[in-house]
Every structure is written in structure tokens, then in C-alpha cells.
Short mmCIF file of C-alpha atoms in Angstrom, two decimals:
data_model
loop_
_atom_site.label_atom_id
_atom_site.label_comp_id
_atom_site.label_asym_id
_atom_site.label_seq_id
_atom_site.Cartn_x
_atom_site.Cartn_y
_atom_site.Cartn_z
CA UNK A 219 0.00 0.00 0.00
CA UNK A 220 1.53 3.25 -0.99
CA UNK A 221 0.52 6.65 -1.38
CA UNK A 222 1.02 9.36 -4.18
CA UNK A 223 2.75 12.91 -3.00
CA UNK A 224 2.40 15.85 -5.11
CA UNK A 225 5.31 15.78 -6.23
CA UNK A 226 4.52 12.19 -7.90
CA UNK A 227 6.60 10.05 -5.96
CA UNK A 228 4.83 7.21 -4.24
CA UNK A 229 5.25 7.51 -0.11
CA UNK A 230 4.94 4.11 1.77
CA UNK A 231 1.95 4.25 3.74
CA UNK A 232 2.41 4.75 7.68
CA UNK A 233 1.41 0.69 8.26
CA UNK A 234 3.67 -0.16 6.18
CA UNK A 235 6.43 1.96 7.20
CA UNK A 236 5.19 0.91 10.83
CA UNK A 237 5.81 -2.74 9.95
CA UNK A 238 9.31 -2.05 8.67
CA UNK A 239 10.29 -0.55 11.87
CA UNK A 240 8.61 -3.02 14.23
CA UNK A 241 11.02 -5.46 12.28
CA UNK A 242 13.94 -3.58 12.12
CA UNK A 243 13.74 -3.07 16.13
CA UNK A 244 12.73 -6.93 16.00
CA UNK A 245 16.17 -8.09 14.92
CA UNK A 246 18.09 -5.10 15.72
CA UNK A 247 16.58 -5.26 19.78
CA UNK A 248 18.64 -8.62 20.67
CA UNK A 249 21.77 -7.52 19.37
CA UNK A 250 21.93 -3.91 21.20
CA UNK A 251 21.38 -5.96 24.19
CA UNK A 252 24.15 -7.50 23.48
CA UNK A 253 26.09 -5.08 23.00
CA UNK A 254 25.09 -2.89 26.18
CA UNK A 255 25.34 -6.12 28.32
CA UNK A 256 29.16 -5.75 27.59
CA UNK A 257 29.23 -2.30 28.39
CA UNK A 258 27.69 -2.03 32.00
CA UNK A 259 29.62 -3.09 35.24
CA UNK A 260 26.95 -5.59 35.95
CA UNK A 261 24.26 -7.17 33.49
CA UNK A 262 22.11 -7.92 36.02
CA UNK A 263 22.10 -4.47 37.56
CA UNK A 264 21.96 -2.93 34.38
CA UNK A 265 22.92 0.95 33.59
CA UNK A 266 22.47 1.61 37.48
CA UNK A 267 25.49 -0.27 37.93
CA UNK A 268 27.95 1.95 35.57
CA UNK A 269 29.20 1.94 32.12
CA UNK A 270 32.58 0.42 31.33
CA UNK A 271 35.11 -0.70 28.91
CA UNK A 272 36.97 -3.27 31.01
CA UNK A 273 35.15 -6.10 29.53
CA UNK A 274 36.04 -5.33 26.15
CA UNK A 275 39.71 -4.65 27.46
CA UNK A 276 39.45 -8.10 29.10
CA UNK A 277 38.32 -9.90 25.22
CA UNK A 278 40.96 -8.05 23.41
CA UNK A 279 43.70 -9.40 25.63
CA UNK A 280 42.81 -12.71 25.73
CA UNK A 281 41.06 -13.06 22.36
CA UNK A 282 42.24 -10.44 20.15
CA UNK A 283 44.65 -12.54 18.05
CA UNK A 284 41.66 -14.46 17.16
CA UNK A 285 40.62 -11.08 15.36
CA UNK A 286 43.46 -10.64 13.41
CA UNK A 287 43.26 -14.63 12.55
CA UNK A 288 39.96 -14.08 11.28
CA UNK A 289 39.76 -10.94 9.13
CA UNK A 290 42.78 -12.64 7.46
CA UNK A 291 41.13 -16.16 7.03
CA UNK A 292 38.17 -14.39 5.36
CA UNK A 293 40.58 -11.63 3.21
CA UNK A 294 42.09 -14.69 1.46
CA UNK A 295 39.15 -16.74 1.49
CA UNK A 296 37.55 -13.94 -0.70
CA UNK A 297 40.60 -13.65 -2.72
CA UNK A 298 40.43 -17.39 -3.40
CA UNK A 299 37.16 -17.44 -4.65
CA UNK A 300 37.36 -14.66 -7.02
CA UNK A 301 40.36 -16.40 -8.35
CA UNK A 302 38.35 -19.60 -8.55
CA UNK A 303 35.13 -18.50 -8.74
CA UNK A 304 34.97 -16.43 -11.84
CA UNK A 305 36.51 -18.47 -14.29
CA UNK A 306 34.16 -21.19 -13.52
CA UNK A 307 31.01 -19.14 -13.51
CA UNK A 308 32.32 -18.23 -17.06
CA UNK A 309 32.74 -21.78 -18.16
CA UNK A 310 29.66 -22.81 -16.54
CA UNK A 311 27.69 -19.55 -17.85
CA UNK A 312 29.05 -20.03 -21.90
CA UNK A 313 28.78 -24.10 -21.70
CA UNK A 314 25.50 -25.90 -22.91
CA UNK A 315 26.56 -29.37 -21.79
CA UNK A 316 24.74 -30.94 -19.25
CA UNK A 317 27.81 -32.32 -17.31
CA UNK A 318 27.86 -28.32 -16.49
CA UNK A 319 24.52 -28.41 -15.68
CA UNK A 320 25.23 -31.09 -13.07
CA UNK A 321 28.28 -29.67 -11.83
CA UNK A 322 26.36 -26.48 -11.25
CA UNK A 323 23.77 -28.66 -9.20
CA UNK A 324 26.71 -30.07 -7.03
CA UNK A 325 28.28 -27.55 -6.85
CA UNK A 326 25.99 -26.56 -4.22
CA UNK A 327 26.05 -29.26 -1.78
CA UNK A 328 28.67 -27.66 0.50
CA UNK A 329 25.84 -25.46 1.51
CA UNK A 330 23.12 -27.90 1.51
CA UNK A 331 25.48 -30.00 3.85
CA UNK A 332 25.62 -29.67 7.58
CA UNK A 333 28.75 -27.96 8.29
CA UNK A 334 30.13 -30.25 10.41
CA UNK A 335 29.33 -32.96 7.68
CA UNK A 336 31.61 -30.79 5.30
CA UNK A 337 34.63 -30.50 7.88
CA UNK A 338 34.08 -34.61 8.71
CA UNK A 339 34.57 -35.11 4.88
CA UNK A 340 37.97 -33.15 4.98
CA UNK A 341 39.13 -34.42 7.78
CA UNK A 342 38.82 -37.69 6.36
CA UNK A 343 40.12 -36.75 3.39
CA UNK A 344 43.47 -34.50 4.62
CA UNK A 345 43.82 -35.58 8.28
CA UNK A 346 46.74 -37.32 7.66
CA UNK A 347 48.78 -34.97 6.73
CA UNK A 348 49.37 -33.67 9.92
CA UNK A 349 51.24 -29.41 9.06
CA UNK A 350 48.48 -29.16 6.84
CA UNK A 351 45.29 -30.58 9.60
CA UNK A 352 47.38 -28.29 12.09
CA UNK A 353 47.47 -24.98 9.80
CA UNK A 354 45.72 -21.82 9.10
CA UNK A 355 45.48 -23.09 5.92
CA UNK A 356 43.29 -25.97 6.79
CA UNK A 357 40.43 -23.84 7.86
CA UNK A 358 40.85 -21.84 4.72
CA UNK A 359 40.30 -25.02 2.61
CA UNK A 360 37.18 -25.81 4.32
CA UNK A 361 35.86 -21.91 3.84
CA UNK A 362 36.27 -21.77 0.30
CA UNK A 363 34.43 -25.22 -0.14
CA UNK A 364 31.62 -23.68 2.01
CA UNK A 365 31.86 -20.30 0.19
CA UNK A 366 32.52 -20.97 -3.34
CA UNK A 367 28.83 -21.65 -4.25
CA UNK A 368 28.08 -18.02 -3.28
CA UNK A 369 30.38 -16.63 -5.45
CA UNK A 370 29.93 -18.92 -8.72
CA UNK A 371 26.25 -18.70 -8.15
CA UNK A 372 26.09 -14.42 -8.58
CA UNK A 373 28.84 -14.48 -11.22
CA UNK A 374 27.18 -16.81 -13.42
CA UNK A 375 23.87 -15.18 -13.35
CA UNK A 376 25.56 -11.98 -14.31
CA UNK A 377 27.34 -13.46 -17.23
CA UNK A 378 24.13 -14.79 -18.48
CA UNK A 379 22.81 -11.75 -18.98
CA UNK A 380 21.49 -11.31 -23.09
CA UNK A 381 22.79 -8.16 -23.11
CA UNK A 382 26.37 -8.80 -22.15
CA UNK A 383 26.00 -12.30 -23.89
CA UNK A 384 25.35 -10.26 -27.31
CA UNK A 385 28.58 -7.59 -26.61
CA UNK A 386 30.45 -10.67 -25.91
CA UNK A 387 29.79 -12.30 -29.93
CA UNK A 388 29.50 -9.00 -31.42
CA UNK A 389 33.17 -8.34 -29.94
CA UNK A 390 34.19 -12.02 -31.08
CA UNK A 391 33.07 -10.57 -34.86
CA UNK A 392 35.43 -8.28 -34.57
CA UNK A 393 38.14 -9.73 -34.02
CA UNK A 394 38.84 -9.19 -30.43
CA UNK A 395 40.54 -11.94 -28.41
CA UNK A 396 39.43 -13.44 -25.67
CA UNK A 397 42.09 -11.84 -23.33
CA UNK A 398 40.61 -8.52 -24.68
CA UNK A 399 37.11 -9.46 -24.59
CA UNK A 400 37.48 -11.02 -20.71
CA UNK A 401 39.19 -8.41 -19.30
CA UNK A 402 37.39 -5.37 -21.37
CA UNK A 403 34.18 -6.34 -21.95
CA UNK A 404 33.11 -9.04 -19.14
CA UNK A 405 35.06 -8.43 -16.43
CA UNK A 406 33.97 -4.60 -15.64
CA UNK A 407 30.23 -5.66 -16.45
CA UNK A 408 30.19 -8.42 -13.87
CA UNK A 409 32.35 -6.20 -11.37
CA UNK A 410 29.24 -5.18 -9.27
CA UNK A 411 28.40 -8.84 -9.08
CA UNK A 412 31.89 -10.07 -7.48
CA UNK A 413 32.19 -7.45 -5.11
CA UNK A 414 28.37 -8.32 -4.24
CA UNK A 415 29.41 -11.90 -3.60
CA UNK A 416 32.44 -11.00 -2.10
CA UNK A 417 30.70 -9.09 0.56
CA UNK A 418 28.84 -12.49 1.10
CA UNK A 419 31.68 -14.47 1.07
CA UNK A 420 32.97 -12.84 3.64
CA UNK A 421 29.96 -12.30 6.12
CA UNK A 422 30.05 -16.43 5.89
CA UNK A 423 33.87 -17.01 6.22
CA UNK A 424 33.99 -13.99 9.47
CA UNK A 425 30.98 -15.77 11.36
CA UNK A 426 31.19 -19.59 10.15
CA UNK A 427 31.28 -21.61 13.36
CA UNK A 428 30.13 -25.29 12.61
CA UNK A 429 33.00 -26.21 10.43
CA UNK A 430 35.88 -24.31 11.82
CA UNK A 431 35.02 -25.53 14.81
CA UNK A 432 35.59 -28.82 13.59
CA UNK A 433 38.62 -28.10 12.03
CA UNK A 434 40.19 -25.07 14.46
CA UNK A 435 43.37 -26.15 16.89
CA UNK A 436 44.44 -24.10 20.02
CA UNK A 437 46.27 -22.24 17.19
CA UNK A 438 43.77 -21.26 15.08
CA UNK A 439 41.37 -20.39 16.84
CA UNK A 440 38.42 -17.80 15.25
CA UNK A 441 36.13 -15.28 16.08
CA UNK A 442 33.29 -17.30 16.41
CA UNK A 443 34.95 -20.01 18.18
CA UNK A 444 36.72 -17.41 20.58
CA UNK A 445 32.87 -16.30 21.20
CA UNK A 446 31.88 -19.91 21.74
CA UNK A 447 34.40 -20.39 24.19
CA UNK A 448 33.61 -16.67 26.27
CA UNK A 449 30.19 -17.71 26.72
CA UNK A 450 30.60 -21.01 27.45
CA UNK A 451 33.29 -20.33 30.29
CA UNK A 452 33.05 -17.09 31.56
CA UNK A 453 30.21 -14.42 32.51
CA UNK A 454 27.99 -12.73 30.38
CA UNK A 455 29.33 -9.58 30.24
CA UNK A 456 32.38 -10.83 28.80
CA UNK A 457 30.73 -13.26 26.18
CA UNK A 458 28.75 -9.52 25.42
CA UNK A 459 31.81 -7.52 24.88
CA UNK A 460 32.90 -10.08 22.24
CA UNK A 461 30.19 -9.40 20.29
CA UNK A 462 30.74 -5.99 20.77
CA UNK A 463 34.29 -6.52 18.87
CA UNK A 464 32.99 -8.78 16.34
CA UNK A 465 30.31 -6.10 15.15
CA UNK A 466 33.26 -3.49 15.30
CA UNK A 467 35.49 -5.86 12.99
CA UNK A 468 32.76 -6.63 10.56
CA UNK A 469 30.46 -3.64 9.83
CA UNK A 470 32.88 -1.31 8.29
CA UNK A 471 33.78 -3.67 5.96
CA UNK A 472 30.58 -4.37 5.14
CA UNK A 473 29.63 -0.61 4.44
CA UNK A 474 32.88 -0.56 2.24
CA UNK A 475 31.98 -3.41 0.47
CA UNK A 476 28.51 -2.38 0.12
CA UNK A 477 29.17 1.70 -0.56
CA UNK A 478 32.04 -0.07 -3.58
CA UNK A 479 29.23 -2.37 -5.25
CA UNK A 480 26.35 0.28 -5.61
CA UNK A 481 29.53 2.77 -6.96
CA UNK A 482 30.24 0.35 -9.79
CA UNK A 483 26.22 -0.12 -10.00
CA UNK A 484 26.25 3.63 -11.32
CA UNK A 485 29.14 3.77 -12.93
CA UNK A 486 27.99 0.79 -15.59
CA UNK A 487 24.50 2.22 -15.71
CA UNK A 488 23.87 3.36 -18.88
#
């Protein structure tokens, strides 16, 4: 239901625009609990019994290499994926063979599967090789299995696009390679699409729990798993402040990410 201004423009009507906020403050009300549970002397007291930063002081020294762990787990995983992802989107995207067509289809298991299913599988499969099971690198396998999907997924519906499909042949006419036509033609069309799935890849890859905590040694321990392990064995507050962190490391990435992908949405507009 919307309504018409004078000006033309159609205005959301107030129950609608009532419903939008009673959601927003729906899933936005948990987390600033959260958050302000790390913040007060006691949570049980609440704002009566102070504000303070000692909690948060108290994360970062025992937890904060788990931050730096993280953001560069899910840097490379995103890296990886791009590197992976968009060559096979374009094979998958151009091919008419129904092998593709399967592949495509399996391709999305690792999100279909439990992830502690996915981390069992590579386990089983690498385990042995015991500097590999007891690396960063290990957990950055098992990310880019769970992520990949996401970023072949977005890629290829961008490179099916008729539009781009019909640039693509009419540059082939002309005698362009396929160098030239890639890295001209498809690449800065699709360019709002990979940074769109790389924003997702790394949401997933920052907060994944279930399969790095089946892969993750004292070593390599994550965000999420250094959460796990606050609020499991230690008071609220605490577990609170974590959060507190994690929403610190995460949202101004995601506003870059997100303020990059509608800049390139303009820029290729026609």
C-alpha cells in the first residue's frame, strides 16, 4: 500500500512503514542488548550499575589474536574465490553441456550440507597430513568449499545476462581476443556482481562456526569459536563484549563493500 505525493513520488503508507520498523527493532533489539550487556559493570544491575570498557579490554587481551586470525582467514578466502570462482562461472555460464549443468547442481552441496558434515569429509580426506590438519590453511580449505557456491552462483547469473552475452559475440566478430574481450568487456560488467558476492563471502567465512570448529586447533582459533568459548566459560558480560568486537570488525567492511558495489552499480548504468 503506498501513497502518491504531489510531487509524484509514491510515499509508503504509515502501516507499512510501521511494519518495517517493528522489524527492524525486532532483529536489531537482541543484538543492542548485546552489546550494552558488555558495556555495563553488571548485566544484572543494568545501567544503574555503571558503564565500562573493562570487559572489552578483558576480550581483546585474551582473544584479540583471534581477530586478526579471522579478518585474514576471510581476506584470502575472498581472494580465493574470485580467483576460482569467476573463471568457472564463465565456463559454466558459456557451456550448454549438461555435465555443467550437473556440476552447477553439485556444486551446491557444500551449503546444503551440515557444516560439520563438510569438515568430517575433509578431515577424512586431509587428516593425515598432519602441518596441513594443524594450519591456518586448513580452515581456509574448508571456507572456500563452504563459500565458493556463493560466489559462482552471482557471477554466473551476471554473465548470463542477453545483453552482455550479445557484446560478448558482437566483440568475437570483430576480431577481439578473448584476453581482450574477458578483461574489457566481461570483467567490468560483472564487477558489481563479485564485489556483491564478495561481501557475502565474507559475512560467511567472518561468522562460520560449525565447520571451523571442527577443524580449528588451540592455534587457530576464530572469532566465532573465541565467542563460543567466552560464553561457554566465563560471565555474560564478557561473552557480550565479544560481540561488541565482532560487530566493530565486521560492519565497516561491510559498508565498504557495500558503498564499492552500488559505486560500480552507477558507474555501468547506462
Amino acid at each position: 500500500m503506498t501513497l502518491r505525493s504531489s510531487s509524484g513520488m509514491h510515499r509508503p503508507s504509515p502501516l507499512l512503514l510501521a511494519v518495517t520498523g517493528l522489524t527492524v527493532l525486532f532483529l536489531l533489539g537482541p543484538i543492542l542488548l548485546s552489546v550494552m550487556a558488555g558495556l555495563v559493570n553488571n548485566y544484572r544491575v543494568g545501567l544503574k550499575s555503571g558503564l565500562t570498557l573493562k570487559w572489552v579490554a578483558q576480550v581483546w587481551a585474551n582473544y584479540g589474536g583471534t581477530v586478526w586470525l579471522s579478518l585474514q582467514l576471510a581476506l584470502l578466502c575472498v581472494l580465493a574465490v574470485i580467483l576460482l570462482g569467476v573463471p568457472c562461472a564463465y565456463a559454466l555460464a558459456r557451456s550448454r553441456s549438461r555435465l555443467a549443468r550437473l556440476f552447477e547442481e553439485l556444486l551446491t552441496l557444500p551449503v546444503a550440507v551440515p557444516g560439520m558434515a563438510s569438515a568430517l569429509a575433509l578431515l577424512l580426506a586431509y587428516g593425515s597430513l598432519q602441518g596441513f590438519r594443524q594450519s591456518f590453511w586448513f580452515i581456509l580449505v574448508g571456507h572456500i568449499v563452504f563459500t565458493l557456491p556463493f560466489m559462482v552462483r552471482t557471477t554466473t547469473a551476471a554473465l548470463q545476462k542477453r545483453s552482455l552475452v550479445d557484446l560478448e559475440e558482437a566483440a568475437r566478430s570483430l576480431g577481439a581476443s578473448f584476453t581482450q574481450i574477458f578483461f574489457g568487456i566481461l570483467l567490468p560488467a560483472i564487477l558489481p556482481a563479485i564485489v556483491a558476492a564478495s561481501l557475502m563471502v565474507f559475512t560467511l567465512s567472518l561468522g562460520e562456526f560449525n565447520l571451523t570448529w571442527m577443524l580449528h586447533t588451540p592455534l587457530t582459533r576464530t572469532l566465532p569459536v573465541g565467542l563460543a568459548d567466552s560464553y561457554a566459560s566465563m560471565r555474560i558480560e564478557v561473552g557480550s563484549a565479544y560481540t561488541l568486537i565482532f560487530m566493530l570488525v565486521i560492519l565497516p567492511v561491510l559498508w565498504g563493500l557495500q558503498t564499492l558495489a552500488r559505486l560500480l552499480e552507477r558507474h555501468n548504468e547506462p
